[in-house]
Amino acid sequence: MTDMPSSRRNGRSPPAAVDGAGRIADELGSAIVAGLYQPHELVPGELALCRRFGASRTVVREAFKLLSAKGLIASRKRSGTRARPREAWHMLDADVLAWRLRNGQAEPKFLFDLLHVRAVVEPAAAAMAARSHTPETLKSIEAAFAEMERAAHDPVLFADPDIRFHKAILAATDNDVMVAFGALTEAALGVFVRAASRHAGAPAPSVPLHRAVLAAIQRRDAEGAHAAMMALLSRTARNVERNVGPAPGRNKGRDNGPSRRGSRRSAKPSK
Amino acid sequence: MTDMPSSRRNGRSPPAAVDGAGRIADELGSAIVAGLYQPHELVPGELALCRRFGASRTVVREAFKLLSAKGLIASRKRSGTRARPREAWHMLDADVLAWRLRNGQAEPKFLFDLLHVRAVVEPAAAAMAARSHTPETLKSIEAAFAEMERAAHDPVLFADPDIRFHKAILAATDNDVMVAFGALTEAALGVFVRAASRHAGAPAPSVPLHRAVLAAIQRRDAEGAHAAMMALLSRTARNVERNVGPAPGRNKGRDNGPSRRGSRRSAKPSK
DNA sequence: CTTGGACGATATGTCAGACATAATAACGCG
DNA sequence: CGCGTTATTATGTCTGACATATCGTCCAAG
């Protein structure tokens, strides 16, 4: 996707490894988001990594540039290269998301953070799509849904059209910035379906919920699309809770986020 | 911010130019998002850029890695390096946003796309902040607001605390992914206040709207915070419309997005 | 005339070694 | 003991070379 490690297209995680710089960035980036390096200060130096990866300094430095462009590291002349604090990471970048979700079991807190953001963005996107879709963009949503129906029995076959469905809705908003959330949705769905395929059975139950979203969009019902998408995400939230335990609150205690309750309301007032 | 060009902190745009790779990435990236290169195919080759910037191939290649990490270009062996289509750009990256907004007059459509996304994300963030804020995070919101009041007479002094106010709210959500929207908010506010300082007068009128957001957060009123933030953004939308003309619809016609109407409703059901 | 394979040209990918630069750490002097 | 000077060290930049994957071209066979 970026020319980089994230060339892992759908659910497949292991392949990765493209060119030298991508490989190194993949491994180092993964380690950083996993918390192997304290908020500030000092990842291994360039020449240390040269030895460790059997690569030239050129390649290591290119890997550093890839990571620095994603907010994971920063270099200064004599002090060396340091891992940046979490709030500097480009959390909406496809690779950062993938790295953070790939680590054995990503921290549950992060899974819920993702869900909460999806619960904000995707219903709004569905509403916008209901208002703005064209014959072409609508067709790609319908095509993805049709394939979901066909794969309703198999959790792994289901993942790909599911992702396409949600991305097609984002594309139908006719909003460049909304489209960029595809990375988030793709990453999140990747984990969720992986988890679902381990625990739950066939994804068939979610088909009617998707159908409701599509139907609302087809009839240009923005409020309905918003509500239907919210319902769909609430189901996902319940599944995740079943699998990784209940949602963690702030430092402990309070709770917020998407869960039951449909809650109908449009994303934004139409002028 | 990324170690890269975007070290332009607040509103100042020109400085930029840090290290060689950053400088080249800045210029090339800016050109790409400005549409100087057709959706696919062929930015200048490495050695051509070497001549053009008086730099070595090493540095040019590092610049390429910076840009490829942001989804702007992709290289293949013999064919050369090509500009990627808009839908591949990491539109939520601080640098990409800055480049896209810096070009003389950014396309109005993009300004409204940004506004629509802010109208989805920030009210929800305000609601989450109302639920999740701690003494520390609340204090940083209050501090930013206090400074806004003090600078209420000067559009340019106003910009910095304004940005801090919105980012502090995102931080108070206690949601890693929400925090990442700070780049979007910062970029958008940068342009809006720049535009406002040209056309409108003092930013004083927006102070009460900000105060309403703060007050709702203080009393942990999620719905109120949502509504207040939406009202604030609606005002911004009106200002932008006044300055750059009315919101463009799809390929022409339809309209969607934030505008008048307060519309009160919370970002998400509280379990 | 079309089809297929061989071959050369070309742009990116990788490497090794050198020097420049800045910031830190160590040293030594007053 | 404080402070300026010097050494050290990791990143930044440059150079020139070779490796590798394609894309175009051309020629020969069908």
Coordinates of C-alpha atoms in Angstrom, one line a residue, chain A residues 13-165:
Chain A
S13 CA 0.1 -11.3 8.0
P14 CA 3.4 -13.1 7.6
P15 CA 4.7 -12.5 4.1
A16 CA 5.7 -8.8 4.4
A17 CA 9.4 -8.5 3.5
V18 CA 9.7 -6.6 0.3
D19 CA 12.8 -4.6 -0.2
G20 CA 15.5 -4.2 2.3
A21 CA 14.4 -0.9 3.8
G22 CA 10.8 -2.2 4.1
R23 CA 11.9 -5.3 5.9
I24 CA 13.9 -3.4 8.4
A25 CA 11.3 -0.8 8.9
D26 CA 8.7 -3.5 9.4
E27 CA 10.7 -5.2 12.1
L28 CA 11.9 -2.1 13.9
G29 CA 8.5 -0.3 13.6
S30 CA 6.8 -3.4 15.0
A31 CA 9.2 -3.4 18.0
I32 CA 8.7 0.3 18.7
V33 CA 4.9 0.2 18.7
A34 CA 5.1 -3.0 20.9
G35 CA 6.8 -0.8 23.5
L36 CA 10.2 -2.4 23.4
Y37 CA 11.8 1.0 23.5
Q38 CA 11.0 3.6 26.2
P39 CA 9.0 6.7 25.1
H40 CA 12.2 8.6 24.4
E41 CA 15.7 7.6 23.8
L42 CA 17.6 5.3 21.8
V43 CA 16.9 2.6 19.3
P44 CA 20.0 0.8 18.1
G45 CA 22.4 2.9 16.0
E46 CA 22.7 2.6 12.2
L47 CA 25.7 0.5 12.2
A48 CA 24.4 -1.8 14.9
L49 CA 21.4 -2.4 12.7
C50 CA 23.7 -2.9 9.7
R51 CA 25.2 -5.9 11.5
R52 CA 21.9 -7.2 12.8
F53 CA 20.2 -7.2 9.3
G54 CA 23.3 -7.7 7.2
A55 CA 22.5 -4.6 5.2
S56 CA 24.4 -1.5 4.3
R57 CA 24.0 1.8 6.1
T58 CA 22.2 3.2 3.0
V59 CA 19.3 0.7 3.5
V60 CA 19.1 1.2 7.2
R61 CA 18.9 4.9 6.8
E62 CA 16.2 4.5 4.3
A63 CA 14.3 2.4 6.8
F64 CA 14.8 5.2 9.3
K65 CA 13.2 7.7 6.9
L66 CA 10.2 5.4 6.5
L67 CA 9.7 5.2 10.2
S68 CA 10.4 8.9 10.8
A69 CA 7.7 9.8 8.2
K70 CA 5.3 7.8 10.4
G71 CA 6.3 9.6 13.5
L72 CA 7.9 6.6 15.2
I73 CA 11.5 7.9 15.5
A74 CA 13.5 11.1 15.3
S75 CA 17.3 11.4 14.7
R76 CA 19.6 14.0 16.0
K77 CA 23.2 14.4 15.1
R78 CA 25.3 13.1 17.8
S79 CA 22.7 11.7 20.2
G80 CA 21.5 9.0 17.9
T81 CA 18.0 8.0 16.9
R82 CA 15.2 7.8 19.5
A83 CA 11.8 6.3 19.7
R84 CA 9.1 9.0 19.8
P85 CA 6.4 9.0 22.4
R86 CA 3.1 7.3 21.6
E87 CA 1.2 10.6 21.0
A88 CA 3.5 11.4 18.1
W89 CA 2.8 8.2 16.2
H90 CA 0.7 8.5 13.1
M91 CA -1.9 6.2 14.5
L92 CA -4.1 6.4 11.4
D93 CA -1.3 5.1 9.2
A94 CA -1.9 1.7 7.8
D95 CA 1.5 0.3 8.8
V96 CA 1.4 1.7 12.3
L97 CA -2.0 0.2 12.8
A98 CA -0.9 -3.1 11.4
W99 CA 2.2 -3.2 13.6
R100 CA 0.2 -2.4 16.6
L101 CA -2.5 -5.0 16.0
R102 CA -0.1 -7.7 14.9
N103 CA 1.6 -8.2 18.2
G104 CA 0.4 -11.5 19.5
Q105 CA -2.5 -10.0 21.4
A106 CA -2.9 -6.3 20.9
E107 CA -3.8 -4.5 24.1
P108 CA -7.5 -4.6 24.6
K109 CA -7.6 -0.9 25.3
F110 CA -6.4 -0.2 21.8
L111 CA -9.0 -2.5 20.2
F112 CA -11.7 -0.5 22.0
D113 CA -10.2 2.8 21.1
L114 CA -10.4 1.7 17.4
L115 CA -13.9 0.6 17.8
H116 CA -15.0 3.9 19.4
V117 CA -13.5 5.8 16.5
R118 CA -15.1 3.6 14.0
A119 CA -18.4 4.1 15.8
V120 CA -17.9 7.8 15.3
V121 CA -16.7 7.8 11.7
E122 CA -18.4 5.0 9.9
P123 CA -22.0 5.8 10.8
A124 CA -21.3 9.4 9.6
A125 CA -19.7 8.0 6.5
A126 CA -22.8 5.9 5.8
A127 CA -25.0 8.9 6.1
M128 CA -22.8 10.9 3.8
A129 CA -22.7 8.0 1.3
A130 CA -26.5 7.9 1.4
R131 CA -26.6 11.5 0.3
S132 CA -23.7 11.5 -2.1
H133 CA -23.4 8.1 -3.8
T134 CA -23.4 7.8 -7.6
P135 CA -24.3 4.8 -9.7
E136 CA -20.7 3.7 -9.8
T137 CA -19.9 4.0 -6.1
L138 CA -23.2 2.4 -5.2
K139 CA -22.5 -0.4 -7.5
S140 CA -19.2 -1.2 -5.8
I141 CA -21.0 -1.3 -2.4
E142 CA -23.6 -3.7 -3.9
A143 CA -21.0 -5.9 -5.5
A144 CA -19.1 -6.2 -2.2
F145 CA -22.3 -7.1 -0.4
A146 CA -23.2 -9.7 -2.9
E147 CA -19.9 -11.4 -2.4
M148 CA -20.4 -11.2 1.4
E149 CA -23.7 -13.1 1.0
R150 CA -22.0 -15.7 -1.1
A151 CA -19.2 -16.2 1.6
A152 CA -21.6 -16.0 4.6
H153 CA -20.6 -19.5 5.6
D154 CA -16.9 -19.0 5.8
P155 CA -15.3 -16.5 8.2
V156 CA -12.0 -16.3 6.3
L157 CA -13.6 -15.9 2.8
F158 CA -15.9 -13.3 4.4
A159 CA -13.2 -11.0 5.5
D160 CA -12.2 -9.6 2.1
P161 CA -15.6 -8.6 0.8
D162 CA -16.4 -7.3 4.3
I163 CA -13.5 -4.9 4.1
R164 CA -14.4 -3.9 0.6
F165 CA -17.9 -3.2 1.7

